[in-house]
């Protein structure tokens, strides 16, 4: 889209960055249900891949502080996904709709198949959807840094790890995986006032290698014999009840109840060692949202509601001898724990007159956490941790429309992120030579955000919009050096590691610009562009400052489109700026295995661009054929902070049939 920067540690992943924030400082919702859980971490996430892009009806991105409506984590923005909705019949006859999709891409030998069908009657409708994708090892481009090549990889042969020469160093072995998505929905609308919907979602991947760990070397040999994520699973049962009625309390009421199940696991083994460590995390998430909308007169619209969230975290650790098959218990990644949140909010939109609209909102959130620590494997100086705290956030905004072609707006908002189980209780290796241990003494972090926007339409031909923003994050939860029983270093996974812990110990500042341009050209042509520039600065332990890890370099996309009858074509250029070594965040400088090397031998992230062409043609009314070439010039590039190199020249073919 040109509005969100994507980081990828492996092909099976994708961690969005918005306005200098990412991971657990962004909020993700599916059909209005919160997807963030108690183990959403500050490190890069790949939960977004659980969603089926072929079952998404639309996606909205809300930039900036959104905690008044959405609660914890909505600091940088909110990504809201709405899946396909069962459609009722409008003429009294059964209405059957659906589509079949297939897709092939050459850079990873991808094959994707999708089928969905919906049947609707007057008051009842249902929809079924299934998708399956198979991705092979990803092939990088020809022209770019040699440091990105993959000359060797590890194979297990005759009870030993062997370094094998890669026949094609551009193929990133291992990086392939498979995924299946299922969705079933039912809808019942007895009259024009009630709408009841139930949705079941299931997503599961195969195991997939964490590629950035596969390419780490130590003393001239691979650091790991294996490092992969186990199958990533997500299930959601969601019930929504909407009532439309003009009464004293509301014009519309929406109740959403949901149960979600998440499973993720990590499997690692040092090179030529027999002990394979496995950590499995299960999260059972329950949520309830009750939202009301009420118009007061002709100028005032009131939004208010409440939210209840409960997460149970079950974490297991095992150690298996790969030669003998003997398995025994090992330290878990998280304590056995639960996290809950209770929120109340009110927001009012007031139209002063036809040119000016004001908005103001307030939310109070209370959050609780209980964790039980097992001291069998680590001698923690505590066995329990509890958190009982609250946060108050607010927002104020103004929209001014002096004419039909001008829109000016300004917003101020606060946002918060409550400490979760990942912050308080995790034991993990954050980077080579460091281990993060639990710290039960944490508070919420707060963000203060202001943004100013201007949009102008010229003669119904050109639309230009520009937004400037500034965010201050205080009480930020960051990793800092720590001690465990008086020791600043401990042995962890066979390596002497600096002890660290999450602490409320920093302030961060992020500011930037977002710009968009749309131009209608004659004869079916169109031009559009999106551009993002952001700068982030965060405080370090010694009082100095460093660029923020999640403030991506400038990036954007420019498009030239053409439409004629059933033919659609688009040529676009995607691009991103460089990050020189002196501008790399301090925590990124230690990850030299994922970066290119500058003339001084230091890691850096070069700028890049890709040229891309795609076209689609609809024929026989129900069939659409699409083809495209991505990265036409076959550039070899790795987006900033990513562990895997982006695809090289990629040919894409797809066919869709609708009924």
XYZ file of C-alpha atoms in Angstrom:
659
model
C 0.000 0.000 0.000
C 2.950 2.346 0.523
C 1.576 3.233 3.962
C 2.968 0.355 6.051
C 6.560 -0.921 6.099
C 6.901 -4.706 6.391
C 9.772 -6.445 8.182
C 10.315 -10.200 7.632
C 12.586 -12.434 9.698
C 11.588 -15.427 7.562
C 9.309 -16.101 4.610
C 6.586 -17.254 7.007
C 6.180 -13.855 8.615
C 5.549 -10.174 8.255
C 5.810 -7.566 11.010
C 4.217 -4.186 10.120
C 5.839 -0.899 11.088
C 3.595 2.180 11.310
C 4.754 5.680 12.233
C 7.889 4.397 13.948
C 6.140 1.722 16.016
C 5.623 -2.008 15.524
C 4.853 -5.355 17.183
C 3.013 -4.916 20.505
C 2.753 -1.153 20.048
C 0.321 -1.732 17.179
C -3.138 -3.238 17.554
C -4.640 -5.819 15.206
C -8.355 -6.598 15.024
C -10.298 -9.184 13.007
C -14.026 -8.525 12.564
C -13.774 -6.111 15.493
C -12.092 -8.691 17.767
C -8.748 -7.906 19.319
C -5.991 -10.236 18.045
C -3.220 -9.016 20.389
C -2.574 -11.400 23.241
C -0.665 -11.455 26.522
C 2.457 -12.811 24.763
C 2.645 -10.266 21.940
C 6.275 -9.265 22.147
C 8.463 -6.279 21.382
C 10.425 -8.404 18.909
C 9.126 -8.909 15.413
C 5.785 -10.700 15.085
C 4.335 -12.912 12.373
C 0.736 -13.297 13.595
C -0.651 -11.352 10.632
C 0.091 -14.315 8.347
C -2.620 -16.271 10.175
C -5.170 -14.264 8.184
C -6.339 -15.457 4.770
C -5.899 -12.542 2.326
C -8.416 -14.148 -0.054
C -11.092 -14.085 2.660
C -10.563 -10.415 3.586
C -13.382 -8.072 2.574
C -11.515 -4.878 3.432
C -8.640 -3.576 5.551
C -8.520 -0.240 7.335
C -5.459 1.372 8.874
C -5.946 3.945 11.629
C -2.797 5.962 12.226
C -1.652 7.288 15.575
C -3.018 6.934 19.095
C -6.175 4.815 19.208
C -6.423 3.716 22.829
C -9.679 5.559 23.578
C -11.658 3.182 21.365
C -9.309 0.201 21.163
C -7.516 0.083 24.508
C -3.984 -1.136 25.201
C -1.319 -1.362 22.454
C -2.890 1.139 20.007
C 0.126 3.491 20.108
C 1.386 3.617 16.529
C -1.906 2.663 14.935
C -4.565 0.021 14.392
C -4.846 -2.478 11.547
C -8.474 -3.567 11.249
C -9.337 -6.568 9.061
C -12.904 -7.406 8.055
C -13.515 -10.857 6.620
C -16.175 -11.879 4.112
C -19.779 -11.460 5.291
C -22.656 -13.816 4.418
C -25.136 -11.971 2.179
C -28.906 -12.201 2.616
C -31.235 -12.522 -0.361
C -32.940 -9.300 -1.396
C -35.550 -10.767 -3.748
C -36.861 -13.741 -1.788
C -34.990 -16.295 -3.875
C -31.965 -18.269 -2.625
C -28.832 -16.325 -3.517
C -25.695 -18.388 -4.254
C -22.350 -16.637 -4.767
C -18.731 -17.665 -4.620
C -15.350 -17.746 -6.275
C -12.481 -20.081 -7.060
C -8.909 -18.721 -7.156
C -5.594 -20.230 -8.119
C -2.199 -18.533 -8.102
C 1.372 -19.401 -9.047
C 4.535 -17.389 -8.450
C 8.015 -18.283 -9.605
C 10.334 -16.798 -6.932
C 9.258 -19.404 -4.384
C 7.295 -21.861 -6.577
C 4.160 -20.807 -4.735
C 0.861 -22.488 -5.401
C -2.283 -21.109 -3.748
C -5.808 -22.420 -4.161
C -8.927 -20.812 -2.715
C -12.635 -21.539 -2.744
C -15.529 -19.769 -1.070
C -19.280 -20.153 -1.444
C -22.158 -18.299 0.173
C -25.870 -19.083 0.242
C -28.406 -16.509 1.366
C -32.137 -16.575 2.056
C -34.432 -13.850 3.380
C -33.375 -14.158 7.010
C -30.559 -16.683 7.035
C -27.230 -16.878 5.226
C -24.013 -18.855 5.461
C -20.558 -18.703 3.928
C -17.710 -21.212 3.709
C -14.113 -20.454 2.742
C -10.973 -22.565 2.409
C -7.462 -21.675 1.204
C -4.270 -23.672 0.889
C -0.824 -22.292 0.057
C 2.482 -24.049 -0.576
C 5.631 -21.933 -0.626
C 9.023 -23.301 -1.635
C 12.426 -21.886 -0.707
C 12.614 -18.221 -1.652
C 14.985 -17.099 -4.410
C 16.660 -13.697 -4.140
C 17.657 -11.374 -6.989
C 20.825 -11.244 -9.085
C 22.042 -7.681 -8.569
C 22.944 -6.615 -5.054
C 25.249 -7.216 -2.078
C 27.156 -10.511 -2.072
C 26.756 -10.664 1.730
C 23.141 -11.688 1.176
C 24.010 -14.859 -0.752
C 23.497 -18.286 0.815
C 26.593 -20.329 -0.185
C 26.089 -23.049 2.454
C 23.360 -24.595 4.544
C 23.153 -27.307 7.224
C 21.883 -30.845 6.712
C 21.588 -33.637 9.270
C 23.406 -36.705 7.875
C 24.171 -39.926 9.779
C 23.641 -38.380 13.217
C 25.825 -35.375 12.432
C 25.319 -31.844 11.157
C 27.041 -31.280 7.822
C 27.675 -27.980 6.054
C 26.485 -28.508 2.477
C 27.339 -26.348 -0.522
C 24.267 -24.634 -1.936
C 23.979 -25.371 -5.665
C 22.335 -21.969 -6.167
C 23.444 -19.402 -3.539
C 20.447 -17.221 -4.434
C 18.033 -19.790 -3.020
C 17.484 -19.225 0.684
C 17.489 -22.679 2.236
C 15.481 -23.492 4.252
C 12.638 -20.986 3.967
C 9.582 -22.771 2.521
C 6.362 -23.629 4.349
C 2.677 -24.501 3.844
C -0.509 -22.968 5.238
C -4.210 -23.765 5.389
C -7.074 -21.403 6.288
C -10.683 -22.331 6.982
C -13.632 -20.038 7.696
C -17.297 -20.773 8.312
C -19.896 -18.078 8.979
C -23.624 -18.013 9.721
C -25.925 -15.018 9.762
C -29.488 -14.633 11.028
C -31.510 -11.430 10.647
C -35.110 -12.023 11.829
C -36.045 -8.435 10.949
C -34.479 -5.114 10.023
C -33.558 -4.389 13.646
C -31.558 -7.492 14.599
C -28.466 -8.975 12.927
C -26.789 -12.019 14.514
C -23.566 -13.437 13.081
C -21.278 -16.281 14.110
C -17.855 -16.913 12.603
C -15.361 -19.749 12.975
C -11.773 -19.244 11.802
C -8.920 -21.734 11.679
C -5.383 -21.140 10.440
C -2.404 -23.468 10.625
C 1.046 -23.374 9.080
C 3.623 -26.097 8.753
C 6.868 -25.656 10.645
C 9.047 -22.976 9.054
C 12.684 -22.085 9.538
C 13.641 -18.823 11.170
C 15.959 -17.810 8.387
C 17.907 -15.088 10.214
C 19.066 -17.692 12.752
C 20.027 -20.108 9.968
C 22.623 -17.653 8.612
C 24.364 -16.852 11.889
C 27.931 -18.181 12.127
C 30.280 -18.652 15.072
C 33.983 -19.498 14.793
C 33.544 -20.124 11.083
C 30.730 -22.662 11.523
C 26.935 -22.297 11.642
C 25.702 -21.358 15.105
C 22.676 -23.655 14.859
C 22.020 -27.089 13.476
C 18.347 -26.148 13.354
C 16.143 -23.220 14.382
C 12.525 -23.136 13.356
C 9.050 -22.171 14.424
C 6.669 -25.068 14.890
C 3.191 -24.973 13.364
C 1.534 -21.617 14.070
C -2.131 -22.140 14.898
C -4.987 -19.702 15.350
C -8.646 -20.410 16.008
C -11.425 -17.921 16.633
C -15.078 -18.365 17.530
C -16.825 -15.001 17.294
C -20.457 -14.072 17.930
C -21.782 -10.614 17.117
C -25.279 -9.288 17.843
C -26.300 -5.908 16.458
C -29.553 -4.158 17.323
C -30.740 -1.011 15.613
C -33.454 0.877 17.470
C -34.275 4.415 18.415
C -34.482 4.422 22.214
C -33.193 6.506 25.092
C -29.902 4.572 25.396
C -28.805 4.002 21.820
C -29.589 4.060 18.133
C -27.362 1.040 17.601
C -25.988 -1.536 19.998
C -23.304 -4.109 19.150
C -22.271 -7.040 21.320
C -19.209 -9.089 20.340
C -18.137 -12.204 22.215
C -15.061 -14.168 21.174
C -12.902 -17.104 22.115
C -9.488 -17.452 20.472
C -6.784 -20.077 20.685
C -3.178 -19.405 19.694
C -0.288 -21.820 19.517
C 3.281 -21.001 18.644
C 6.485 -22.919 19.245
C 10.231 -22.564 18.854
C 12.601 -25.424 18.097
C 16.369 -24.956 18.251
C 19.529 -27.036 18.467
C 23.127 -25.902 18.422
C 25.352 -27.076 15.585
C 26.490 -30.690 16.085
C 24.872 -30.915 19.481
C 22.274 -33.555 20.331
C 19.963 -31.561 22.594
C 16.973 -30.055 20.796
C 15.109 -27.443 22.838
C 11.405 -26.931 22.174
C 9.159 -24.270 23.674
C 5.415 -24.422 23.090
C 3.084 -21.562 23.995
C -0.711 -21.792 24.102
C -2.899 -18.769 24.731
C -6.633 -19.020 25.413
C -8.125 -15.574 24.839
C -11.669 -14.553 25.805
C -13.167 -11.153 25.088
C -16.433 -9.253 25.261
C -17.209 -5.867 23.750
C -20.415 -3.876 24.157
C -20.607 -0.721 22.040
C -23.341 1.892 21.690
C -23.998 4.727 19.251
C -26.512 7.469 20.039
C -27.354 10.620 18.097
C -28.326 13.556 20.292
C -30.111 16.087 18.143
C -28.833 16.753 14.633
C -25.281 17.757 15.572
C -24.127 15.387 18.285
C -23.208 11.700 18.049
C -22.146 9.809 21.147
C -20.106 6.578 21.181
C -19.625 4.647 24.407
C -19.012 1.123 25.573
C -17.035 -1.368 27.590
C -14.535 -4.153 27.017
C -13.508 -7.220 29.019
C -10.489 -9.375 28.065
C -9.045 -12.485 29.698
C -5.938 -14.385 28.546
C -4.657 -17.691 29.954
C -1.064 -18.532 29.055
C 0.202 -22.121 29.178
C 3.906 -22.485 28.405
C 5.893 -25.717 28.119
C 9.552 -26.515 27.568
C 11.181 -29.803 26.587
C 14.653 -31.034 25.759
C 15.077 -33.974 23.390
C 18.184 -35.966 22.581
C 17.942 -36.325 18.799
C 20.145 -39.426 18.810
C 18.344 -41.412 21.497
C 14.882 -39.840 21.295
C 14.812 -39.365 25.063
C 12.771 -36.283 26.040
C 12.662 -34.556 29.402
C 11.208 -31.370 30.831
C 13.045 -28.102 30.295
C 12.514 -24.461 31.220
C 9.420 -22.841 29.716
C 9.589 -19.517 27.894
C 6.851 -17.959 30.048
C 5.439 -18.491 33.535
C 2.003 -20.081 33.851
C -0.079 -16.940 33.977
C -3.210 -14.985 33.217
C -3.718 -11.397 32.064
C -6.969 -9.450 32.072
C -8.135 -6.005 31.042
C -11.328 -4.069 31.785
C -12.123 -0.867 29.947
C -14.806 1.831 29.733
C -14.845 4.547 27.086
C -16.910 7.455 25.827
C -16.347 9.525 22.695
C -18.396 12.411 21.360
C -18.527 13.872 17.858
C -20.049 17.354 17.699
C -20.721 19.270 14.482
C -20.341 22.920 15.445
C -21.614 23.908 12.006
C -21.315 22.532 8.491
C -17.612 23.415 8.280
C -16.334 22.418 11.730
C -16.563 19.114 13.591
C -15.077 18.456 17.030
C -14.297 15.094 18.623
C -13.332 14.276 22.200
C -12.984 10.993 24.033
C -11.936 9.430 27.317
C -11.134 5.860 28.378
C -10.215 4.180 31.627
C -8.572 0.763 31.558
C -7.739 -1.491 34.474
C -5.444 -4.445 33.967
C -4.425 -7.377 36.131
C -1.704 -10.001 35.784
C -0.873 -13.072 37.823
C 2.167 -15.229 37.089
C 3.681 -18.284 38.789
C 7.394 -18.853 38.187
C 9.061 -22.252 38.227
C 12.457 -22.050 39.917
C 13.497 -25.582 38.890
C 15.719 -24.376 36.055
C 16.411 -20.736 36.986
C 16.953 -19.526 40.522
C 14.636 -16.525 40.324
C 14.515 -14.496 43.540
C 10.682 -14.659 43.341
C 8.023 -17.294 42.611
C 5.034 -15.046 41.885
C 4.364 -11.762 40.156
C 1.216 -9.676 40.283
C 0.185 -6.536 38.478
C -2.810 -4.392 39.393
C -2.858 -1.041 37.677
C -4.903 1.340 35.579
C -4.537 3.836 32.753
C -6.527 6.900 31.731
C -6.295 8.102 28.130
C -8.000 10.796 26.132
C -8.251 12.349 22.697
C -9.345 15.595 21.098
C -9.701 16.372 17.416
C -10.936 19.038 15.023
C -11.904 18.823 11.349
C -12.362 22.026 9.317
C -13.806 22.039 5.786
C -13.594 25.631 4.514
C -14.783 24.569 1.051
C -15.795 21.358 -0.686
C -12.222 20.915 -1.909
C -10.313 21.556 1.328
C -10.096 19.486 4.520
C -7.887 20.457 7.452
C -7.682 18.447 10.659
C -5.729 18.283 13.900
C -5.734 15.574 16.546
C -4.211 15.131 19.956
C -4.385 11.825 21.749
C -2.792 9.755 24.441
C -2.305 6.005 24.257
C -0.952 3.311 26.532
C 0.394 -0.200 26.513
C -0.129 -2.294 29.599
C 2.718 -4.659 30.531
C 1.825 -8.175 29.497
C 3.156 -11.649 30.243
C 5.828 -11.297 27.562
C 7.146 -8.136 29.252
C 7.099 -9.406 32.803
C 7.877 -13.088 32.586
C 9.811 -14.146 29.503
C 13.150 -15.916 29.353
C 14.710 -15.768 25.877
C 17.794 -14.869 23.880
C 17.129 -11.454 22.376
C 20.345 -11.377 20.373
C 23.670 -13.219 20.350
C 25.245 -13.042 23.814
C 22.219 -11.690 25.689
C 19.460 -13.334 27.707
C 16.301 -11.572 28.911
C 14.870 -12.679 32.265
C 11.613 -11.817 34.108
C 11.036 -8.514 35.878
C 7.748 -8.301 37.817
C 8.081 -4.580 38.625
C 6.675 -2.875 35.520
C 4.122 -0.162 34.756
C 2.267 0.898 31.601
C 4.030 2.980 29.005
C 2.320 6.135 27.692
C 2.359 7.891 24.340
C 1.376 11.477 23.586
C 0.587 12.046 19.927
C -0.290 15.079 17.837
C -0.886 15.138 14.113
C -1.984 17.787 11.625
C -3.383 16.942 8.187
C -4.348 18.848 5.080
C -6.097 17.534 1.962
C -6.951 19.376 -1.234
C -8.800 18.391 -4.413
C -7.972 20.362 -7.553
C -10.697 20.468 -10.241
C -11.782 16.887 -9.488
C -8.536 15.781 -11.121
C -5.812 15.977 -8.482
C -6.039 14.993 -4.833
C -3.157 15.809 -2.497
C -2.923 14.984 1.206
C -0.174 15.612 3.736
C 0.078 14.682 7.425
C 2.723 15.642 9.953
C 2.914 13.920 13.332
C 4.926 13.849 16.541
C 4.768 11.169 19.241
C 6.471 11.100 22.639
C 6.635 7.702 24.346
C 7.299 7.900 28.086
C 7.940 5.200 30.667
C 8.906 3.055 27.678
C 9.399 -0.653 28.266
C 12.884 -1.442 26.988
C 15.590 -4.045 27.550
C 18.271 -2.945 29.951
C 21.173 -4.731 31.661
C 20.034 -6.497 34.812
C 21.305 -8.972 37.404
C 20.104 -12.380 38.531
C 21.088 -13.265 42.087
C 23.898 -10.731 41.852
C 25.256 -12.047 38.539
C 25.322 -9.897 35.416
C 25.948 -12.913 33.122
C 24.714 -16.522 33.064
C 25.106 -19.549 30.818
C 22.125 -19.798 28.464
C 21.786 -22.349 25.611
C 25.491 -23.073 25.888
C 26.632 -19.448 25.691
C 27.738 -16.961 28.368
C 25.075 -14.262 28.066
C 24.610 -10.773 29.472
C 21.557 -10.687 31.766
C 18.897 -8.199 30.697
C 15.291 -7.469 31.646
C 12.420 -5.292 30.474
C 12.302 -2.043 32.437
C 10.387 1.268 32.414
C 13.578 3.111 31.626
C 13.378 5.228 28.500
C 11.775 8.025 26.546
C 11.354 7.860 22.771
C 10.430 10.539 20.254
C 9.062 9.791 16.796
C 8.114 12.348 14.165
C 7.437 12.188 10.475
C 5.410 12.989 7.372
C 2.915 11.016 5.311
C 1.977 12.189 1.842
C -0.381 10.938 -0.841
C -1.117 11.986 -4.415
C -3.832 10.878 -6.845
C -4.162 12.203 -10.402
C -6.852 11.332 -12.949
C -5.331 11.369 -16.429
C -7.138 11.215 -19.781
C -7.907 8.035 -21.732
C -8.216 5.756 -18.696
C -4.823 6.519 -17.172
C -4.211 7.379 -13.536
C -1.248 8.318 -11.357
C -0.895 7.848 -7.600
C 1.857 7.876 -5.024
C 2.309 7.355 -1.285
C 5.390 8.436 0.645
C 6.406 8.045 4.283
C 9.302 9.645 6.150
C 9.862 9.041 9.834
C 12.581 9.597 12.408
C 12.728 7.934 15.792
C 15.097 8.637 18.679
C 15.162 6.673 21.930
C 17.084 7.003 25.167
C 19.786 4.465 25.999
C 20.870 3.172 29.391
C 23.817 5.591 29.649
C 21.649 8.613 28.847
C 22.766 8.881 25.234
C 20.354 8.410 22.337
C 19.986 6.017 19.439
C 17.736 5.815 16.382
C 14.594 3.822 17.165
C 14.599 0.257 15.929
C 11.083 0.407 14.470
C 11.407 3.748 12.694
C 11.913 2.510 9.147
C 13.850 4.537 6.570
C 11.761 6.594 4.160
C 9.702 4.430 1.830
C 6.888 4.638 -0.648
C 5.316 3.507 -3.890
C 4.379 5.324 -7.108
C 1.865 3.876 -9.569
C 0.774 4.445 -13.158
C -2.507 2.690 -13.918
C -4.594 2.127 -17.037
C -8.152 0.905 -17.387
C -10.045 0.120 -20.572
C -13.266 -1.879 -20.475
C -12.335 -5.260 -18.915
C -8.594 -4.598 -18.881
C -6.718 -3.222 -15.850
C -2.975 -2.579 -15.841
C -0.586 -1.049 -13.340
C 3.113 -0.256 -13.383
C 4.557 0.693 -10.008
C 7.866 1.481 -8.387
C 8.434 0.576 -4.740
C 11.392 2.139 -2.960
C 13.094 2.619 0.383
C 15.984 4.690 1.663
C 19.301 3.542 3.117
C 20.302 3.330 6.770
C 24.011 4.025 7.144
C 25.965 2.386 9.929
C 26.054 5.534 12.046
C 22.241 5.708 11.825
C 21.571 2.064 12.683
C 19.901 1.550 16.078
C 22.387 0.260 18.631
C 20.559 -3.071 19.005
C 20.699 -3.590 15.232
C 24.464 -3.109 14.994
C 25.012 -6.460 16.693
C 23.083 -8.271 13.936
C 25.769 -8.023 11.283
C 24.686 -11.372 9.771
C 21.544 -9.771 8.298
C 23.111 -6.581 6.945
C 25.324 -5.608 4.037
C 28.862 -4.371 4.740
C 30.002 -0.830 3.917
C 33.454 0.270 2.770
C 34.663 0.284 6.393
C 33.446 -3.249 7.072
C 30.489 -2.091 9.151
C 26.878 -3.285 8.802
C 24.395 -1.054 6.985
C 21.094 -1.278 5.099
C 21.363 -0.103 1.460
C 18.543 1.685 -0.338
C 16.526 -0.302 -2.868
C 13.814 -0.093 -5.478
C 11.742 -2.529 -7.526
C 9.920 -2.126 -10.836
C 6.659 -4.046 -11.006
C 3.999 -4.643 -13.661
C 0.644 -6.367 -13.308
C -2.462 -6.740 -15.444
C -5.881 -8.387 -15.205
C -8.536 -9.097 -17.796
C -12.136 -10.132 -17.206
C -13.745 -12.367 -19.810
C -17.024 -14.227 -20.150
C -18.253 -12.058 -17.228
C -17.275 -14.603 -14.579
C -13.595 -15.219 -15.266
C -10.587 -13.016 -14.506
C -7.021 -13.806 -15.548
C -4.146 -11.924 -13.923
C -0.429 -11.838 -14.622
C 2.447 -9.817 -13.267
C 6.182 -9.419 -12.976
C 7.570 -8.206 -9.673
C 11.114 -6.890 -9.303
C 11.583 -6.738 -13.077
C 15.228 -5.695 -12.818
C 15.973 -8.613 -10.456
C 17.354 -6.528 -7.591
C 18.897 -8.320 -4.611
C 17.738 -6.388 -1.562
C 16.792 -6.922 2.047
C 14.243 -4.508 3.563
C 15.517 -2.749 6.666
C 15.779 -4.988 9.765
C 14.612 -8.061 7.849
C 16.224 -11.443 8.310
C 15.371 -12.814 4.878
C 16.235 -11.335 1.493
C 13.287 -10.193 -0.630
C 12.225 -12.131 -3.743
C 14.110 -11.634 -6.983
C 12.347 -11.395 -10.346
C 8.967 -12.994 -9.752
C 6.438 -14.084 -12.384
C 2.876 -14.348 -11.086
C -0.108 -15.980 -12.762
C -3.604 -16.307 -11.328
C -7.087 -17.241 -12.474
C -10.373 -16.468 -10.747
C -13.848 -17.737 -11.508
C -16.869 -16.126 -9.846
C -20.418 -17.397 -9.602
